[in-house]
């Protein structure tokens, strides 16, 4: 840098475009332009020549700095590749697969559907590998043709005696088999999936237009105001009796912060009761939660601890048992929060006010916000999905239909609506959607508040996320099968029945995972080996890319992740399809309830920052969110760390090799866009199959 500053110090005749380059590190530099060239710089030839020389020296320095930066990027890329290779080697050496682990934990469940599904994928993979070897051999023997150039008349005319060799005779009959028997049904199935794909894309487009209309018109739920109310407290707030419930099960990581958050709700203590509904079967966890409840009781909070001996009915059974308490009849509303949710102090005041003078309103649902949405790539992609779910799906259905699926937490129910709808039932693993559908059939209305957020966390490991998605996609199919007769016989309008059966259940819960998996993971690879059946480029690339843009609009900061998001959604279609089939046909895994693992990321500092960013009131304090103090807490934390591990997911890995095999086959037919899609989708399946997308455990 010294020659540059010496040159800058010479004389006062500084022309051209002088700059100052600041370099702290080869990867961190900036260039600031001090002044623009004046007209005099172009009048005198000598000055212009000097300026040219000076600008050339400046450009040389900038190019050198860029070279340093490129070298730094290459070094970082090399380090990343080495780390990736190490992780892959460690994962393979460990040999922990999802099939083996699920077999040891629940052999009865695993023997049925997952084994059959995985076996079908393996057969499909081996068949594709054999066909690839066959097609490569045919290619080198001179069988070069694309689908439009296939001259079938010459193949039909040829007799077995005129064929040069046995291989050519076999390949000729393979082509005829493809044309006459394989291509027609495959093309029919592809066309059917394309139709479903277009219908679902149209539904997504209409939802987005509805969201744009809401924003354009600034439509927002507003509480009704009345001149007088016997239950109005100070400042005119509507202050009825509210019951707050927190169901939890072995959630050591988050129980303290959720209990602290609800105990800090801004509501008269005489008009609120908090129930901690503990289903934990771990004695250490039970004692920790009970101790935390006692701490808050000493500080004046109206909070009680309830523990069930067995987990019959899972969460639904837990809530049902709590609602049977004799004192519940004294309360008008119930707010429900999962163990990792921390409502802000003004949550009840922002939600309960909507029930005032609105006797038809049964549910007020708040939006979720995530403290760990930027923790890793997996949480970023989840944030895109859930941002669209709340901003578009929930808000549009709330404004135009007064109905949407209850999210199971961060919502306030009118207790009368729960009782009128039959209360909590244990017949499915989606008790929240179940009660919402039954309340809708009984005429109750719902409101979604997009501007009221409740802090929670996203699953950081692929294992936790996969189990959560399995439950979320198998449960709706159980519910659809069980509630269809009631929907048909109900007294709601034909339009509401159509929305509930076709849009809510069939299109968004059944058709979406069906065509996503079938079209992009099965039919597309098959068309590479049966090229007489084709998928247009607009189906493979253009429409999915457009839909991904619409999906990512509610989370604009996530636009750099649009390509990983598109690939990951197709990757998750395996889990969603498997779950959908399990729920629809009552297979064993559909009734499996696994509590989503929490990381406890919501530290005191995180929550305080979020509260300040939202412009809300700061919480008084959050007890016990810091490092564990007691010996029991330390043992619990050590137990959590020991249980964490990464594993290999065999179904995803099988599909990765299948798609990469199909990508190799597409090169023989010169199908460009299909090759790139299959290549990157195969890499996506490979990364997920090796558990490299979420939390990495050393």
XYZ file of C-alpha atoms in Angstrom:
698
model
C 0.000 0.000 0.000
C 2.989 2.387 0.511
C 3.599 3.267 -3.216
C -0.052 4.121 -3.591
C 0.006 6.643 -0.741
C 3.311 8.122 -2.005
C 1.684 8.679 -5.377
C -1.355 10.216 -3.699
C 0.902 12.683 -1.822
C 2.580 14.064 -4.970
C 1.360 17.543 -5.957
C -2.071 19.031 -5.949
C -2.997 18.142 -9.533
C -5.179 15.137 -8.729
C -7.341 14.336 -11.713
C -9.167 11.250 -12.928
C -11.173 9.291 -10.360
C -9.076 8.990 -7.189
C -10.154 6.381 -4.692
C -9.179 5.248 -1.201
C -8.943 1.500 -0.749
C -9.308 0.159 2.813
C -8.112 -3.373 3.355
C -8.313 -5.043 6.768
C -8.069 -8.564 5.348
C -7.825 -10.029 1.819
C -11.490 -11.006 2.147
C -12.602 -7.678 3.614
C -11.870 -4.546 1.590
C -13.783 -1.493 0.388
C -13.203 1.233 -2.180
C -14.474 4.811 -1.772
C -14.521 7.280 -4.678
C -13.379 10.754 -3.562
C -14.259 12.903 -6.560
C -15.567 12.552 -10.089
C -13.565 13.646 -13.155
C -14.059 17.297 -14.116
C -14.336 18.721 -17.595
C -10.780 20.129 -17.390
C -9.432 16.586 -17.255
C -10.473 16.126 -20.876
C -9.129 19.462 -22.228
C -5.394 19.094 -21.816
C -3.737 16.097 -23.433
C -0.955 15.906 -20.864
C -3.314 15.927 -17.938
C -5.470 13.316 -19.614
C -2.454 11.046 -20.098
C -1.448 11.428 -16.445
C -4.983 10.699 -15.333
C -5.009 7.591 -17.488
C -1.780 6.366 -15.901
C -3.055 7.089 -12.409
C -6.366 5.356 -13.079
C -4.479 2.366 -14.446
C -2.466 2.111 -11.221
C -5.658 2.340 -9.173
C -7.264 -0.356 -11.300
C -4.211 -2.563 -10.776
C -4.583 -2.265 -7.014
C -8.278 -3.057 -7.197
C -7.626 -6.115 -9.364
C -4.960 -7.294 -6.921
C -7.407 -6.918 -4.050
C -10.034 -8.863 -5.980
C -7.472 -11.574 -6.623
C -6.780 -11.731 -2.871
C -10.510 -12.010 -2.236
C -10.901 -14.773 -4.834
C -8.009 -16.644 -3.222
C -9.716 -16.298 0.148
C -12.993 -17.633 -1.315
C -11.185 -20.622 -2.805
C -9.570 -21.300 0.557
C -12.971 -21.124 2.289
C -14.503 -23.368 -0.373
C -11.711 -25.866 0.066
C -12.197 -25.868 3.841
C -15.946 -26.351 3.385
C -15.403 -29.300 1.041
C -12.953 -30.884 3.478
C -15.453 -30.430 6.328
C -18.208 -31.906 4.151
C -16.060 -34.903 3.267
C -15.197 -35.432 6.925
C -18.871 -35.304 7.907
C -19.801 -37.816 5.186
C -17.000 -40.170 6.221
C -18.022 -39.904 9.885
C -21.677 -40.532 9.030
C -20.876 -43.630 6.972
C -18.443 -44.929 9.593
C -21.072 -44.563 12.335
C -23.537 -46.581 10.265
C -26.634 -45.315 12.098
C -29.614 -45.496 9.748
C -33.227 -44.514 10.262
C -34.404 -48.028 9.325
C -32.318 -49.770 12.010
C -33.130 -47.229 14.730
C -36.869 -47.292 14.034
C -36.775 -51.105 13.991
C -35.205 -51.242 17.444
C -37.552 -48.628 18.910
C -40.844 -49.772 17.369
C -40.519 -53.065 15.476
C -44.258 -53.567 15.073
C -44.639 -50.280 13.301
C -41.604 -50.661 11.101
C -42.462 -54.092 9.742
C -45.518 -52.819 7.893
C -45.340 -49.715 5.761
C -41.823 -48.212 5.979
C -40.191 -51.555 5.161
C -42.442 -52.061 2.138
C -41.937 -48.512 0.928
C -38.147 -48.734 1.274
C -38.090 -52.145 -0.457
C -40.005 -50.729 -3.436
C -37.513 -47.872 -3.714
C -34.585 -50.322 -3.654
C -36.130 -52.440 -6.409
C -36.744 -49.330 -8.475
C -33.131 -48.204 -7.951
C -31.587 -51.532 -8.973
C -33.841 -51.697 -12.019
C -32.779 -48.213 -13.089
C -29.095 -49.104 -12.692
C -29.516 -52.180 -14.914
C -31.422 -50.163 -17.517
C -28.729 -47.474 -17.460
C -26.027 -50.063 -18.167
C -28.194 -51.513 -20.955
C -28.826 -48.072 -22.508
C -25.135 -47.091 -22.339
C -24.170 -50.309 -24.090
C -26.801 -49.644 -26.780
C -25.533 -46.086 -27.196
C -21.997 -47.252 -27.916
C -23.377 -49.821 -30.355
C -24.863 -47.045 -32.443
C -28.449 -46.728 -31.163
C -28.551 -42.931 -31.313
C -32.042 -41.463 -31.514
C -34.244 -39.031 -29.657
C -37.990 -39.362 -29.216
C -39.025 -37.115 -32.148
C -36.591 -38.947 -34.464
C -37.682 -42.469 -33.568
C -38.604 -44.295 -36.789
C -40.788 -47.143 -35.594
C -41.628 -48.410 -39.053
C -38.067 -49.628 -39.578
C -38.101 -51.466 -36.270
C -41.424 -53.158 -37.063
C -40.263 -54.224 -40.539
C -37.057 -55.770 -39.230
C -37.227 -59.535 -38.669
C -35.221 -61.517 -36.114
C -33.101 -62.967 -38.956
C -32.072 -59.528 -40.243
C -30.756 -58.288 -36.905
C -26.986 -58.217 -36.660
C -26.696 -59.760 -33.227
C -28.470 -60.925 -30.126
C -27.974 -57.601 -28.308
C -29.567 -55.657 -31.155
C -32.469 -58.092 -31.216
C -33.025 -57.651 -27.444
C -32.754 -53.861 -27.641
C -35.173 -53.749 -30.581
C -37.792 -55.625 -28.602
C -37.111 -53.400 -25.554
C -37.881 -50.329 -27.677
C -41.075 -51.951 -28.977
C -42.072 -52.853 -25.407
C -41.541 -49.246 -24.359
C -43.552 -47.830 -27.243
C -46.516 -50.215 -27.092
C -46.922 -51.074 -23.411
C -44.898 -48.783 -21.103
C -45.127 -45.316 -22.635
C -48.973 -45.006 -22.927
C -49.820 -45.704 -19.249
C -46.808 -43.700 -18.078
C -47.838 -40.741 -20.237
C -51.419 -41.018 -18.946
C -50.198 -40.982 -15.324
C -47.907 -38.054 -16.112
C -50.754 -36.082 -17.693
C -53.004 -36.795 -14.692
C -50.325 -35.541 -12.301
C -49.794 -32.460 -14.486
C -53.514 -31.659 -14.235
C -53.367 -32.006 -10.438
C -50.218 -29.886 -10.434
C -51.939 -27.112 -12.400
C -55.020 -27.188 -10.133
C -52.862 -26.925 -7.023
C -50.798 -24.124 -8.592
C -54.011 -22.253 -9.420
C -55.148 -22.636 -5.814
C -51.796 -21.266 -4.626
C -52.090 -18.341 -7.047
C -55.612 -17.485 -5.839
C -54.403 -17.523 -2.231
C -51.577 -15.138 -3.129
C -53.995 -12.802 -4.922
C -56.217 -12.867 -1.845
C -53.245 -11.913 0.315
C -52.344 -9.037 -2.053
C -55.958 -7.821 -1.862
C -55.857 -7.886 1.954
C -52.677 -5.828 1.935
C -53.960 -3.422 -0.710
C -57.217 -2.804 1.148
C -55.447 -2.941 4.546
C -58.016 -5.424 5.856
C -57.406 -6.217 9.496
C -59.568 -7.743 12.257
C -60.671 -4.988 14.632
C -62.232 -5.687 18.055
C -65.783 -4.461 18.539
C -66.168 -1.621 21.036
C -69.182 -1.059 23.246
C -70.014 1.827 25.582
C -70.328 -0.296 28.709
C -69.487 -3.751 29.896
C -69.786 -5.224 33.362
C -66.517 -7.177 32.891
C -64.487 -4.214 31.628
C -61.630 -3.380 33.945
C -59.213 -0.513 34.052
C -58.765 1.555 30.892
C -61.839 -0.102 29.397
C -60.141 -3.461 28.750
C -62.324 -6.547 28.430
C -61.115 -8.705 31.352
C -63.008 -12.019 31.583
C -61.817 -15.140 33.403
C -59.049 -16.855 31.397
C -57.548 -20.324 31.791
C -54.005 -20.794 30.411
C -52.805 -24.327 29.592
C -49.267 -25.521 28.779
C -49.202 -29.230 27.825
C -45.694 -30.702 27.880
C -43.928 -34.038 27.829
C -40.246 -34.576 28.720
C -39.309 -31.119 27.444
C -36.454 -30.239 29.782
C -34.974 -27.682 27.429
C -37.845 -25.192 27.346
C -40.152 -25.623 30.346
C -38.607 -22.773 32.366
C -38.922 -20.066 29.751
C -42.500 -20.991 28.786
C -43.664 -21.022 32.414
C -41.922 -17.691 33.008
C -43.573 -16.164 29.938
C -47.145 -17.103 30.879
C -46.589 -16.021 34.491
C -45.648 -12.580 33.165
C -48.839 -12.148 31.134
C -50.407 -8.756 31.743
C -53.737 -9.857 33.192
C -55.331 -9.455 36.638
C -54.138 -12.320 38.841
C -57.641 -12.884 40.166
C -58.911 -13.545 36.629
C -56.260 -15.959 35.347
C -55.266 -19.521 36.224
C -52.281 -21.310 34.673
C -52.317 -25.106 34.284
C -49.017 -26.913 33.690
C -50.140 -30.206 32.140
C -47.155 -32.518 32.483
C -47.164 -35.879 30.704
C -43.471 -36.534 31.357
C -42.451 -40.083 32.218
C -38.954 -39.021 33.271
C -38.788 -38.513 37.083
C -36.042 -35.876 36.759
C -38.133 -33.812 34.365
C -41.194 -34.122 36.591
C -39.301 -32.868 39.629
C -37.775 -29.963 37.697
C -41.137 -28.785 36.358
C -42.820 -29.208 39.747
C -40.049 -27.190 41.407
C -40.427 -24.417 38.843
C -44.177 -24.246 39.467
C -43.579 -23.982 43.227
C -41.177 -21.070 42.653
C -43.821 -19.099 40.808
C -46.504 -19.990 43.346
C -44.345 -18.413 46.063
C -44.169 -15.240 43.998
C -47.944 -14.958 43.845
C -48.731 -16.513 40.464
C -51.963 -18.534 40.214
C -50.424 -21.647 38.733
C -51.111 -25.353 39.300
C -49.209 -28.511 38.349
C -51.032 -31.566 36.937
C -49.398 -34.871 36.067
C -50.983 -37.890 34.388
C -49.871 -41.413 35.168
C -50.152 -42.520 31.519
C -50.085 -40.696 28.161
C -53.346 -42.098 26.857
C -54.543 -39.927 23.984
C -51.278 -37.955 23.929
C -51.845 -34.183 23.810
C -55.593 -34.486 23.202
C -55.944 -36.753 26.231
C -53.905 -34.336 28.322
C -56.089 -31.343 27.378
C -59.280 -33.351 27.797
C -58.257 -34.417 31.290
C -57.481 -30.816 32.273
C -60.840 -29.540 30.981
C -62.631 -32.037 33.265
C -61.456 -30.189 36.393
C -64.340 -28.793 38.434
C -62.999 -25.223 38.509
C -62.972 -24.917 34.689
C -66.665 -23.961 34.742
C -65.670 -20.601 36.295
C -63.649 -19.614 33.204
C -64.889 -18.308 29.866
C -61.786 -18.623 27.684
C -58.756 -20.914 27.476
C -55.380 -19.978 25.972
C -53.151 -22.874 24.867
C -49.356 -22.744 24.459
C -46.943 -25.537 23.644
C -43.889 -25.932 25.864
C -41.546 -23.927 23.597
C -43.903 -20.946 23.151
C -43.367 -17.707 25.042
C -46.195 -15.193 24.612
C -45.453 -11.507 25.118
C -47.043 -9.824 28.170
C -49.814 -8.152 26.130
C -50.844 -11.359 24.321
C -54.157 -11.798 26.148
C -55.144 -8.153 25.805
C -54.573 -8.299 22.034
C -56.517 -11.530 21.552
C -59.291 -11.609 24.172
C -60.564 -8.185 23.071
C -61.832 -9.692 19.791
C -64.333 -11.870 21.686
C -66.104 -8.821 23.131
C -69.637 -8.470 21.699
C -68.881 -11.227 19.171
C -70.764 -14.283 20.409
C -70.188 -16.245 17.160
C -66.397 -16.106 17.538
C -64.929 -19.359 18.808
C -61.179 -19.040 18.177
C -58.527 -16.323 17.912
C -55.233 -17.612 16.493
C -51.939 -15.691 16.692
C -48.956 -15.963 14.374
C -45.716 -17.720 15.295
C -42.302 -16.036 15.245
C -39.055 -17.971 15.498
C -35.951 -17.190 17.526
C -33.772 -19.632 15.580
C -34.945 -19.098 11.996
C -31.363 -18.306 10.909
C -29.684 -21.076 12.905
C -28.980 -23.300 9.874
C -30.229 -24.007 6.356
C -33.019 -26.273 7.614
C -34.513 -23.587 9.872
C -34.295 -21.000 7.073
C -36.272 -23.261 4.734
C -38.852 -24.015 7.426
C -39.284 -20.282 8.000
C -40.183 -19.811 4.308
C -42.892 -22.476 4.519
C -44.400 -21.244 7.774
C -44.257 -17.583 6.730
C -46.375 -18.474 3.698
C -48.691 -20.603 5.849
C -49.460 -17.776 8.258
C -49.218 -14.740 5.978
C -51.168 -16.249 3.085
C -53.100 -19.433 3.945
C -54.269 -18.616 7.460
C -54.896 -14.923 6.830
C -56.805 -15.388 3.550
C -58.984 -18.191 4.948
C -59.674 -16.118 8.047
C -60.722 -12.987 6.138
C -62.807 -14.631 3.402
C -64.088 -17.834 5.072
C -63.813 -17.279 8.854
C -62.299 -20.774 8.988
C -58.799 -22.248 9.071
C -57.022 -25.059 10.845
C -56.160 -24.361 14.460
C -52.372 -24.496 14.863
C -52.597 -26.242 18.232
C -50.871 -23.455 20.155
C -50.755 -19.661 20.498
C -54.547 -19.536 20.282
C -57.465 -18.601 22.536
C -60.673 -20.650 22.506
C -64.086 -19.784 23.870
C -64.723 -22.698 26.237
C -68.357 -22.806 25.156
C -67.207 -23.449 21.554
C -65.036 -26.355 22.703
C -67.890 -27.922 24.669
C -70.404 -27.346 21.870
C -68.084 -29.114 19.399
C -67.626 -32.198 21.579
C -64.375 -31.257 23.323
C -60.955 -32.758 22.704
C -60.991 -36.187 21.017
C -58.125 -38.687 20.945
C -59.012 -40.282 17.602
C -56.194 -38.668 15.569
C -52.729 -37.168 16.065
C -53.998 -33.748 14.883
C -56.386 -32.908 17.696
C -56.057 -29.191 16.842
C -57.374 -29.636 13.302
C -60.027 -32.044 14.559
C -61.555 -29.564 17.007
C -61.351 -26.769 14.404
C -63.291 -28.801 11.804
C -65.975 -29.805 14.310
C -66.329 -26.212 15.559
C -66.681 -25.024 11.941
C -69.446 -27.588 11.350
C -71.254 -26.183 14.397
C -71.160 -22.642 12.996
C -68.354 -21.082 15.041
C -66.156 -18.436 13.392
C -62.397 -18.010 13.622
C -60.098 -14.969 13.477
C -56.388 -14.999 12.622
C -54.241 -12.092 13.887
C -51.244 -11.680 11.619
C -49.843 -8.809 13.704
C -49.877 -10.683 17.034
C -46.873 -12.987 17.294
C -45.878 -15.647 19.780
C -42.209 -16.552 20.145
C -41.178 -20.183 19.632
C -38.453 -22.250 18.006
C -38.093 -24.415 14.919
C -36.709 -27.976 14.863
C -32.992 -27.693 14.156
C -32.297 -31.310 13.265
C -33.666 -33.167 10.280
C -34.695 -36.061 12.532
C -36.999 -33.823 14.593
C -38.349 -32.039 11.522
C -39.085 -35.287 9.677
C -41.035 -36.733 12.612
C -42.983 -33.491 12.983
C -43.903 -33.469 9.286
C -44.921 -37.125 9.405
C -47.402 -36.362 12.170
C -48.656 -33.200 10.447
C -49.372 -35.067 7.184
C -50.665 -38.421 8.451
C -53.102 -36.879 10.946
C -55.156 -34.900 8.384
C -55.771 -38.079 6.388
C -56.962 -39.862 9.538
C -59.262 -36.925 10.233
C -60.552 -36.790 6.641
C -61.536 -40.445 6.745
C -63.278 -40.045 10.110
C -64.991 -36.691 9.584
C -66.175 -37.040 5.968
C -69.643 -38.437 6.907
C -70.150 -35.622 9.427
C -69.163 -32.997 6.856
C -71.595 -34.383 4.281
C -74.480 -34.544 6.796
C -73.773 -31.119 8.346
C -76.050 -28.107 7.846
C -73.336 -25.768 6.534
C -73.631 -24.374 2.996
C -72.588 -26.261 -0.155
C -69.756 -23.784 -0.689
C -68.337 -24.440 2.778
C -68.618 -28.198 2.249
C -66.758 -27.870 -1.066
C -64.033 -25.798 0.589
C -63.695 -28.253 3.471
C -63.673 -31.465 1.414
C -61.950 -30.480 -1.822
C -59.673 -27.562 -0.892
C -58.889 -28.063 2.798
C -58.487 -31.851 2.788
C -58.107 -33.269 -0.716
C -56.151 -30.568 -2.558
C -53.862 -29.264 0.184
C -53.445 -32.391 2.317
C -53.703 -35.311 -0.160
C -53.123 -34.156 -3.740
C -50.131 -31.915 -2.961
C -47.874 -34.625 -1.445
C -49.168 -37.207 -3.956
C -48.253 -35.350 -7.142
C -45.049 -33.845 -5.666
C -43.627 -37.287 -4.983
C -45.146 -39.125 -7.944
C -44.398 -36.513 -10.600
C -40.900 -35.384 -9.646
C -39.482 -38.456 -7.879
C -41.035 -41.342 -9.848
C -42.483 -40.291 -13.227
C -39.681 -37.887 -14.185
C -36.891 -40.480 -13.666
C -38.996 -43.098 -15.485
C -39.391 -40.852 -18.539
C -35.601 -40.860 -18.872
C -35.673 -44.651 -19.347
C -38.921 -44.569 -21.318
C -38.300 -41.434 -23.429
C -41.446 -42.030 -25.502
C -43.342 -40.557 -22.507
C -42.408 -36.931 -21.992
C -42.673 -34.226 -19.354
C -42.600 -30.679 -20.787
C -39.902 -28.291 -19.590
C -42.513 -25.890 -18.186
C -43.709 -28.622 -15.798
C -40.192 -29.470 -14.647
C -38.820 -25.948 -14.339
C -40.896 -22.866 -15.083
C -44.093 -23.388 -13.078
C -42.296 -24.808 -9.986
C -39.908 -21.841 -10.067
C -42.830 -19.402 -10.336
C -44.672 -21.063 -7.463
C -41.502 -20.948 -5.359
C -41.301 -17.196 -5.953
C -44.888 -16.817 -4.702
C -44.135 -19.008 -1.673
C -41.105 -16.967 -0.719
C -42.769 -13.536 -1.000
C -43.901 -13.455 2.678
C -40.227 -13.945 3.677
C -38.410 -11.593 1.231
C -35.075 -11.876 3.057
C -35.016 -15.555 2.081
C -34.850 -14.923 -1.688
C -31.193 -16.096 -1.878
C -32.458 -19.528 -0.756
C -35.125 -19.926 -3.450
C -33.303 -22.727 -5.298
C -32.532 -24.767 -2.137
C -36.141 -24.213 -1.087
C -37.523 -25.617 -4.360
C -35.252 -28.666 -4.173
C -35.891 -29.268 -0.469
C -39.670 -29.169 -0.909
C -39.419 -31.960 -3.494
C -37.100 -33.854 -1.150
C -39.598 -33.640 1.717
C -42.316 -35.046 -0.566
C -41.035 -38.548 0.304
C -41.823 -38.096 3.997
C -45.124 -36.339 3.282
C -46.256 -38.966 0.763
C -45.359 -41.795 3.145
C -47.243 -40.068 5.982
C -50.267 -39.348 3.792
C -50.566 -42.998 2.735
C -50.101 -44.159 6.356
C -52.900 -41.915 7.574
C -55.258 -42.675 4.703
C -54.996 -46.463 5.041
C -54.694 -46.609 8.861
C -51.171 -48.008 8.930
C -49.369 -48.332 12.269
C -46.986 -45.390 11.908
C -49.887 -42.951 11.428
C -50.807 -43.235 15.130
C -47.248 -42.713 16.334
C -46.844 -39.499 18.351
C -43.258 -38.328 18.831
C -42.692 -35.076 20.720
C -40.639 -32.678 18.575
C -37.189 -32.223 20.100
C -36.442 -28.705 21.361
C -33.077 -26.976 21.643
C -34.006 -24.253 24.131
C -32.533 -21.498 21.957
C -34.760 -18.821 23.474
C -32.359 -17.439 26.030
C -33.126 -14.428 28.176
C -31.165 -12.162 25.856
C -32.930 -13.488 22.761
C -36.374 -12.921 24.219
C -35.556 -9.450 25.535
C -34.257 -8.407 22.122
C -37.357 -9.774 20.387
C -39.665 -7.979 22.807
C -37.843 -4.687 22.232
C -37.900 -5.147 18.445
C -41.649 -5.719 18.541
C -42.064 -2.497 20.520
C -43.761 -4.396 23.302
C -43.371 -4.294 27.051
C -40.268 -5.901 28.489
C -40.875 -8.933 30.635
C -40.213 -8.575 34.308
C -37.768 -11.470 34.373
C -37.326 -14.950 33.004
C -36.383 -17.330 35.730
C -34.108 -20.285 35.152
C -33.361 -19.605 31.491
C -29.663 -19.390 32.239
C -27.340 -22.343 32.737
C -28.645 -25.111 35.011
C -27.865 -24.661 38.680
C -29.053 -27.805 40.426
C -27.424 -31.212 40.148
C -30.617 -32.664 38.627
C -30.610 -29.998 35.905
C -26.960 -30.713 35.071
C -27.682 -34.447 34.758
C -30.649 -33.711 32.520
C -28.537 -31.527 30.241
C -25.845 -34.240 29.972
C -28.531 -36.806 29.095
C -29.832 -34.545 26.318
C -26.364 -34.155 24.796
C -25.736 -37.900 24.840
C -28.949 -38.607 22.930
C -28.108 -36.297 20.017
C -26.645 -37.890 16.912
C -26.850 -37.745 13.125
C -27.947 -40.681 11.020
C -28.351 -41.888 7.434
C -31.851 -41.817 5.915
C -32.090 -44.756 3.563
C -35.218 -43.773 1.597
C -33.777 -40.361 0.750
C -30.423 -41.928 -0.099
C -32.046 -44.481 -2.420
C -33.933 -41.739 -4.247
C -30.726 -39.706 -4.523
C -28.994 -42.498 -6.444
C -32.136 -43.110 -8.487
C -32.325 -39.464 -9.603
C -28.586 -39.289 -10.315
C -28.909 -42.481 -12.406
C -31.787 -40.912 -14.333
C -29.731 -37.733 -14.825
C -26.953 -39.817 -16.374
C -29.488 -41.496 -18.679
C -30.872 -38.109 -19.765
C -27.475 -37.219 -21.237
C -27.941 -39.959 -23.838
C -31.157 -38.280 -25.030
C -29.737 -34.745 -24.842
C -32.505 -33.537 -22.494
C -30.808 -30.458 -21.026
C -33.298 -28.967 -18.560
C -34.283 -32.412 -17.298
C -30.630 -33.304 -16.703
C -29.955 -30.246 -14.562
C -33.142 -30.712 -12.556
C -32.424 -34.396 -11.896
C -28.793 -33.644 -11.056
C -29.495 -30.937 -8.479
C -32.529 -32.765 -7.086
C -30.388 -35.883 -6.684
C -27.725 -33.870 -4.849
C -30.456 -32.443 -2.601
C -31.669 -35.956 -1.733
C -28.060 -37.001 -1.123
C -27.420 -34.161 1.350
C -30.666 -34.888 3.197
C -30.050 -38.652 3.147
C -26.658 -38.119 4.795
C -28.245 -35.727 7.327
C -26.069 -32.783 6.274
C -28.797 -30.143 6.099
C -29.698 -29.585 9.753
C -27.932 -29.639 13.101
C -24.564 -31.397 12.997
C -23.486 -33.286 16.130
C -19.790 -33.854 16.657
